[in-house]
mmCIF file of C-alpha atoms in Angstrom:
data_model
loop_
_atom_site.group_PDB
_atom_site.id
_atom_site.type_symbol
_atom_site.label_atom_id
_atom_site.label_comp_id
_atom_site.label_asym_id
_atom_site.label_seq_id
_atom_site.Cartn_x
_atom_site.Cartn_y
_atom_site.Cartn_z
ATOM 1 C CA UNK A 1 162.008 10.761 140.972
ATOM 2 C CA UNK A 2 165.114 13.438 140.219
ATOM 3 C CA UNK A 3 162.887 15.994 141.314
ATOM 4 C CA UNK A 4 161.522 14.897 144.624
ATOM 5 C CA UNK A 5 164.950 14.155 145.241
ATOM 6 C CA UNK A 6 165.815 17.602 144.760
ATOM 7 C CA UNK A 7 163.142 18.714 146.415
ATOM 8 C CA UNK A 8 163.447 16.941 149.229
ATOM 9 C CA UNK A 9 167.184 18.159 150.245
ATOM 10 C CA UNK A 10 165.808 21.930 150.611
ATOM 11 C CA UNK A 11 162.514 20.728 152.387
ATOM 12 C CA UNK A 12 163.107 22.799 155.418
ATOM 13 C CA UNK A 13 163.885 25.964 152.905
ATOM 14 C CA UNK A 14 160.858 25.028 150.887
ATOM 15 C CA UNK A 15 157.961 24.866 153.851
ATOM 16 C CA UNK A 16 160.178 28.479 155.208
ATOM 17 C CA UNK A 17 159.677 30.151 151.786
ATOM 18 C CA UNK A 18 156.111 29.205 152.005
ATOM 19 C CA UNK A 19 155.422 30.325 155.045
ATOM 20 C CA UNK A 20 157.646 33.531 154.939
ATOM 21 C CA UNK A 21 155.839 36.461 156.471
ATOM 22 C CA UNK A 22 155.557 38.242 152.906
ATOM 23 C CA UNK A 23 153.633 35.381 151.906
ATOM 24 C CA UNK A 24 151.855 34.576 155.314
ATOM 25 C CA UNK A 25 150.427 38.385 155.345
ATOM 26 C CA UNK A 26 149.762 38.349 151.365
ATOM 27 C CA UNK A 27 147.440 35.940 152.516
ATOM 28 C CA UNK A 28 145.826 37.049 155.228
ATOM 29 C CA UNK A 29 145.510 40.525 153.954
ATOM 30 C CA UNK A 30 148.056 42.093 156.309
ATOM 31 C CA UNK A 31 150.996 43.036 153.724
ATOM 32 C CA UNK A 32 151.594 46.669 153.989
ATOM 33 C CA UNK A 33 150.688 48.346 150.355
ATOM 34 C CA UNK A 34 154.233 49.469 149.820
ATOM 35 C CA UNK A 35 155.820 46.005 150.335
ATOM 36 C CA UNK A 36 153.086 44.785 148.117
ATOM 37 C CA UNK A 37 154.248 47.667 145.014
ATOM 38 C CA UNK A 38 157.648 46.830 145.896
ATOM 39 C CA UNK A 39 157.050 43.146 145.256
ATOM 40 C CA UNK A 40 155.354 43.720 141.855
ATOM 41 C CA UNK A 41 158.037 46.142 140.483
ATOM 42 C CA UNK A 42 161.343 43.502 141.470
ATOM 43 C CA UNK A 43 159.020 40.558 140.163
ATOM 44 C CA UNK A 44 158.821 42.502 136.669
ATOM 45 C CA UNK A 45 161.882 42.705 136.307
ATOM 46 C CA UNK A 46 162.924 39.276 137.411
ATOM 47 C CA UNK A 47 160.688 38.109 134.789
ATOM 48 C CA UNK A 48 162.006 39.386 131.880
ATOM 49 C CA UNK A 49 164.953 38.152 132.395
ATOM 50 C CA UNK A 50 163.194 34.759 133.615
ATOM 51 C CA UNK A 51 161.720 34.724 130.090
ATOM 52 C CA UNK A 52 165.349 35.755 128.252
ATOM 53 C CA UNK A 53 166.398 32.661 130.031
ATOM 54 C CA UNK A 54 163.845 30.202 129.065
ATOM 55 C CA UNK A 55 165.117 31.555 125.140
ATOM 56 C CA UNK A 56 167.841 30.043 126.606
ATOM 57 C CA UNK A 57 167.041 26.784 127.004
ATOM 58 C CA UNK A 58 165.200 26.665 123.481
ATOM 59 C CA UNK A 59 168.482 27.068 121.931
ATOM 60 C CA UNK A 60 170.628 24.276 124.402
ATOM 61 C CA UNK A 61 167.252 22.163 123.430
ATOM 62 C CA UNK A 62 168.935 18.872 121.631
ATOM 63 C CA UNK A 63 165.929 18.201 119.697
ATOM 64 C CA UNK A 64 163.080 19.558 117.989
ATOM 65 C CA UNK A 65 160.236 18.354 120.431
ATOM 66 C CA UNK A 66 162.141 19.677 123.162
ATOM 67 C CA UNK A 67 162.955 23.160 121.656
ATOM 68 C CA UNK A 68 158.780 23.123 120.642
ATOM 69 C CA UNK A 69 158.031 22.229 124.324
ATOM 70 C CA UNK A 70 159.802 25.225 125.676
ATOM 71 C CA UNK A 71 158.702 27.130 122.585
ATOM 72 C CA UNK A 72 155.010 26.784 124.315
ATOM 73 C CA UNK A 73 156.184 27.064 127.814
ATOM 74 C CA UNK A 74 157.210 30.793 126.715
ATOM 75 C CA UNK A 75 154.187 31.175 124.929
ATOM 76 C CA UNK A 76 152.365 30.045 127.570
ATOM 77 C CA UNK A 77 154.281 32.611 130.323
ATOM 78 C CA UNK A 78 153.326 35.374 128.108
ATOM 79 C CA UNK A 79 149.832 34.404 127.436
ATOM 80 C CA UNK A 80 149.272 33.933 131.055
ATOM 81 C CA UNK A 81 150.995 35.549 133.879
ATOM 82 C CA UNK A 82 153.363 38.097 131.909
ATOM 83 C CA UNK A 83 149.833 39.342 130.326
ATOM 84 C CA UNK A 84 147.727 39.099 133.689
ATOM 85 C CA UNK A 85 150.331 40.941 135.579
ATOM 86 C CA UNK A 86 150.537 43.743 132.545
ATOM 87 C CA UNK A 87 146.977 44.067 133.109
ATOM 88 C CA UNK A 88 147.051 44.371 137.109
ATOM 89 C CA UNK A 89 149.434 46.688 137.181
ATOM 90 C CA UNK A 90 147.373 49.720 136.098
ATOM 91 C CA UNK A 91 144.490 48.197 138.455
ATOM 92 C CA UNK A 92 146.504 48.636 141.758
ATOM 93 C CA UNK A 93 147.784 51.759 140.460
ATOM 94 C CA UNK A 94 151.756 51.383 139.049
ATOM 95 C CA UNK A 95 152.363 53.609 136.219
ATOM 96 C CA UNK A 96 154.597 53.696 133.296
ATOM 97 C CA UNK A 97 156.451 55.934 135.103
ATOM 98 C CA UNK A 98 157.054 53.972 138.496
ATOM 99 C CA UNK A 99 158.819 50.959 136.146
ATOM 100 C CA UNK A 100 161.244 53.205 134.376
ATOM 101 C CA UNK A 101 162.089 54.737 137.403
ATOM 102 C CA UNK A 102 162.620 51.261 138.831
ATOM 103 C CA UNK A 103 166.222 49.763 139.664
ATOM 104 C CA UNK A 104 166.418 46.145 140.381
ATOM 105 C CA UNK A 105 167.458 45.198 144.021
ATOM 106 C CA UNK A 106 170.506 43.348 145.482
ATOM 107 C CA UNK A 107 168.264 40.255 145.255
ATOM 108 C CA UNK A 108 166.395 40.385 142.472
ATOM 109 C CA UNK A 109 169.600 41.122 140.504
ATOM 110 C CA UNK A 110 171.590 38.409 141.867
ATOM 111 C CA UNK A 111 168.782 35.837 140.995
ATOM 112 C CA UNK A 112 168.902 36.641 137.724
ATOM 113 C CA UNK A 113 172.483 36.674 137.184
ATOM 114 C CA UNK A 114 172.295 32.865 138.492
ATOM 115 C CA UNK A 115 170.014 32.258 136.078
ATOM 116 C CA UNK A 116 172.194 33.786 133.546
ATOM 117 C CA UNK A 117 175.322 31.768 134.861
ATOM 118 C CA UNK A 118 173.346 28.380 135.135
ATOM 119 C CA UNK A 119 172.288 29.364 131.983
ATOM 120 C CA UNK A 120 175.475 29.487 130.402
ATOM 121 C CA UNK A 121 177.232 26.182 131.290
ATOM 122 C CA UNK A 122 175.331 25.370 128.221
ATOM 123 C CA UNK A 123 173.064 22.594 129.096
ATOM 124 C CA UNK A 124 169.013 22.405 128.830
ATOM 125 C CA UNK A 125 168.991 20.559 131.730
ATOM 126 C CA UNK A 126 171.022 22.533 134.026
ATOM 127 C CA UNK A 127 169.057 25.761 132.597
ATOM 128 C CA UNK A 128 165.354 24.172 133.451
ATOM 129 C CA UNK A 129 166.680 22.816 136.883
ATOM 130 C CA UNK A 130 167.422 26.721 137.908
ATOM 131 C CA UNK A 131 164.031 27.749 136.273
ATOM 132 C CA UNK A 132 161.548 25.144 137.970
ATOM 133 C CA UNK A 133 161.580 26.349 141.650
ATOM 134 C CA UNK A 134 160.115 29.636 140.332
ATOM 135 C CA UNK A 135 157.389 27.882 139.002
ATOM 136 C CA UNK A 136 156.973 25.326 141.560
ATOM 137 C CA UNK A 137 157.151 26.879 144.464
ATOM 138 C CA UNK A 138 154.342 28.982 143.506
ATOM 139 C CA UNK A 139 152.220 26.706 142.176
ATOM 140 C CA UNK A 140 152.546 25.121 146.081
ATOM 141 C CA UNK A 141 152.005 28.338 147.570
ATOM 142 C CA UNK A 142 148.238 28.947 145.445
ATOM 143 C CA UNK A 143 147.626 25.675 146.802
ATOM 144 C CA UNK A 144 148.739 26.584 150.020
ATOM 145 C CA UNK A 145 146.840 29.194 150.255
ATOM 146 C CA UNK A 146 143.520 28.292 148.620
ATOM 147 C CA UNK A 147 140.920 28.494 150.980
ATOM 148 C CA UNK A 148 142.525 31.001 152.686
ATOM 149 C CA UNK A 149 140.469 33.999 151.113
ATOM 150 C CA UNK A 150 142.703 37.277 152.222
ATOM 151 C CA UNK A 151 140.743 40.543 153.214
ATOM 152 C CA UNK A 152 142.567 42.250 150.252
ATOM 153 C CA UNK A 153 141.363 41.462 146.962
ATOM 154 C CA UNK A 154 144.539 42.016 145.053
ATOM 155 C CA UNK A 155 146.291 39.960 146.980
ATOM 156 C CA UNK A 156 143.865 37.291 146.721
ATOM 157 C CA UNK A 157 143.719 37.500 143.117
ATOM 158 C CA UNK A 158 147.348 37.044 142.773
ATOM 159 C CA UNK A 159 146.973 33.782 144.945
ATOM 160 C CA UNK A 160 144.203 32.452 142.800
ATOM 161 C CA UNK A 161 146.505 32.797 139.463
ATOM 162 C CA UNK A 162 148.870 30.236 140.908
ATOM 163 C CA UNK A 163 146.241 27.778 141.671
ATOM 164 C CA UNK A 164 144.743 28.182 138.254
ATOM 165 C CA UNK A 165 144.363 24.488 136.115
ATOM 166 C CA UNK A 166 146.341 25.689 133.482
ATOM 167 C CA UNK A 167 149.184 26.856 135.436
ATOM 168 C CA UNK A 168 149.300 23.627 137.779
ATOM 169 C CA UNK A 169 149.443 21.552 133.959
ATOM 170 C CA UNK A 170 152.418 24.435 132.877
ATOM 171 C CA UNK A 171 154.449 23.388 136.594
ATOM 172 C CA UNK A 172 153.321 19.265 135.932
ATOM 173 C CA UNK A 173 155.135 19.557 132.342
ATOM 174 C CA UNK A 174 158.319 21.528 133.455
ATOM 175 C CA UNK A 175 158.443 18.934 136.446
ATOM 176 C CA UNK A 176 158.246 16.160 133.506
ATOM 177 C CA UNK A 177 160.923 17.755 131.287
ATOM 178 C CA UNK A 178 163.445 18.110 134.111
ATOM 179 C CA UNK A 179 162.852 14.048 134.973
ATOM 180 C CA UNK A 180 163.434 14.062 131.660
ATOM 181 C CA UNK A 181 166.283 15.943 131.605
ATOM 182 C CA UNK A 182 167.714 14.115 134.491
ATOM 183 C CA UNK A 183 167.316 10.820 133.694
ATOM 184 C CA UNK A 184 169.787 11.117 130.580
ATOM 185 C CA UNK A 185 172.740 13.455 132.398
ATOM 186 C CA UNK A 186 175.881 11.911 133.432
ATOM 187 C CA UNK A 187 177.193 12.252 137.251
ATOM 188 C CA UNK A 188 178.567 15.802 136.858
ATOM 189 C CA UNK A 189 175.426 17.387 134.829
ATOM 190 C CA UNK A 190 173.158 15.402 137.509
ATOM 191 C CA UNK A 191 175.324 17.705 140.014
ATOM 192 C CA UNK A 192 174.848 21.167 138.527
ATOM 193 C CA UNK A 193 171.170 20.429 138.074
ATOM 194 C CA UNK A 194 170.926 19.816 141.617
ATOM 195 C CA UNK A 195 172.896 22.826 142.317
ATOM 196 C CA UNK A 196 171.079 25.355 140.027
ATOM 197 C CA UNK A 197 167.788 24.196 141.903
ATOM 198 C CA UNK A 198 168.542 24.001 145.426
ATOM 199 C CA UNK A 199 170.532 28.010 145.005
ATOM 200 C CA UNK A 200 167.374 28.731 143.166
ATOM 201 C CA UNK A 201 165.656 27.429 145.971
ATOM 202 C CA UNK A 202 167.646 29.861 147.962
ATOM 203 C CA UNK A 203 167.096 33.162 145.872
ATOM 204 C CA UNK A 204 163.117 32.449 145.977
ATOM 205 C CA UNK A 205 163.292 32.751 150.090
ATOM 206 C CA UNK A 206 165.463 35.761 149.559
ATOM 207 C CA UNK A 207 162.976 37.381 146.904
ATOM 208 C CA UNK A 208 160.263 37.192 149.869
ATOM 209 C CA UNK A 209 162.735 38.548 151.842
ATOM 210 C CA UNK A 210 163.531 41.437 149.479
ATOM 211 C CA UNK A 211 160.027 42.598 149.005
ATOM 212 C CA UNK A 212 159.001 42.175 152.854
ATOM 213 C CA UNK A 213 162.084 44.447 153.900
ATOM 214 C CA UNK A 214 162.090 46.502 150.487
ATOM 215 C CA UNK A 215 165.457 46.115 150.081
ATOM 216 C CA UNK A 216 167.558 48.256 148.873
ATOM 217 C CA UNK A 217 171.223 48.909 148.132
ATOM 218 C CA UNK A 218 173.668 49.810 150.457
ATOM 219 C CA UNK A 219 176.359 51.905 149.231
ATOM 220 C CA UNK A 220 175.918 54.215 145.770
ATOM 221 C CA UNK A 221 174.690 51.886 142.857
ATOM 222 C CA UNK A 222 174.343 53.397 139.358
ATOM 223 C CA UNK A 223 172.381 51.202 137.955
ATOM 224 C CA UNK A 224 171.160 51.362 134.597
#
């Protein structure tokens, strides 16, 4: 299996990201509010571009099944958590006005711009490699996490999203379509695929990080 393989290389990093203190305390109830905000705002924004990129891979998609497939794993991401997490936001009070005010962080930019540039060597299977740690890693972490019932009700309804059937059967079929992928790529794709996942890998750990420390900029960044 391509993707255990994968998987398996970064199995230190994984069990870390898991049990990062970000997530550890979003669990218990312990994350400080602010963190928590933080978190929400940088995950917005990594997720429109996470959903520019899966457009992406509908387009490198070298048949019509495939481009269908990813057709509904979009759909699916907007049906589910892009509209849950529209909803939430008002509920743990972030206005309008808090996400146009918001500029990405060092991390959350530099994911996406991986994305982008795994993205751009053109093949579906490189593109899906860098997409499924996003939505593996936190389908393991609602699992994770299930019984653990944190004291803050926000945060445990975030945790019970990524334990949801349907979005365990959404991370089952992207795990499919990158064995899929894998199976037909030549020595040097098989490479790159490995690459865009494990540096993936990588920026999900640092995303935790991010939000934990609210990271910010260091020097004067015009961002716009």
């Amino acid at each position: 299996m391509f993707v255990h393989g994968f998987q398996e290389e970064v199995g230190d990093l994984w069990q870390e990201t898991l049990r990062h203190p970000f997530v550890h305390s979003l669990a218990d109830g312990t994350l400080e509010k602010e963190a928590f905000y933080y978190y929400l705002l940088q995950d917005d924004y990594y997720l429109s571009h996470f959903e520019k990129v899966i457009e992406k891979s509908v387009e490198q998609a070298g048949t019509a099944e495939l481009a269908a497939e990813m057709r509904e794993v979009q759909v699916r991401l907007q049906q589910s958590e892009l509209l849950m997490r529209e909803q939430f936001y008002p509920r743990v009070g972030l206005t309008e006005r808090d996400f146009s005010e918001r500029k990405p962080a060092p991390t959350a930019y530099h994911y996406t711009s991986h994305l982008y540039r795994m993205a751009d060597f053109g093949s579906f299977g490189v593109t899906i490699a860098a997409l499924l740690p996003c939505y593996a890693l936190y389908a393991d972490m609602g699992k994770m996490y299930e019984t653990a019932r944190s004291s803050e009700p926000f945060y445990q309804e975030l945790l019970d999203s990524y334990v949801d059937e349907n979005y365990q059967k959404v991370v089952l079929r992207q795990k499919r379509l990158v064995e899929q992928a894998a199976s037909m790529a030549d020595a040097r794709e098989l490479a790159l695929m490995k690459q865009a996942f494990q540096i993936s890998v990588e920026m999900e750990w640092a995303f935790f990080d991010m939000a934990y420390k609210k990271q910010n900029w260091r020097g004067s960044v015009n961002y716009v």
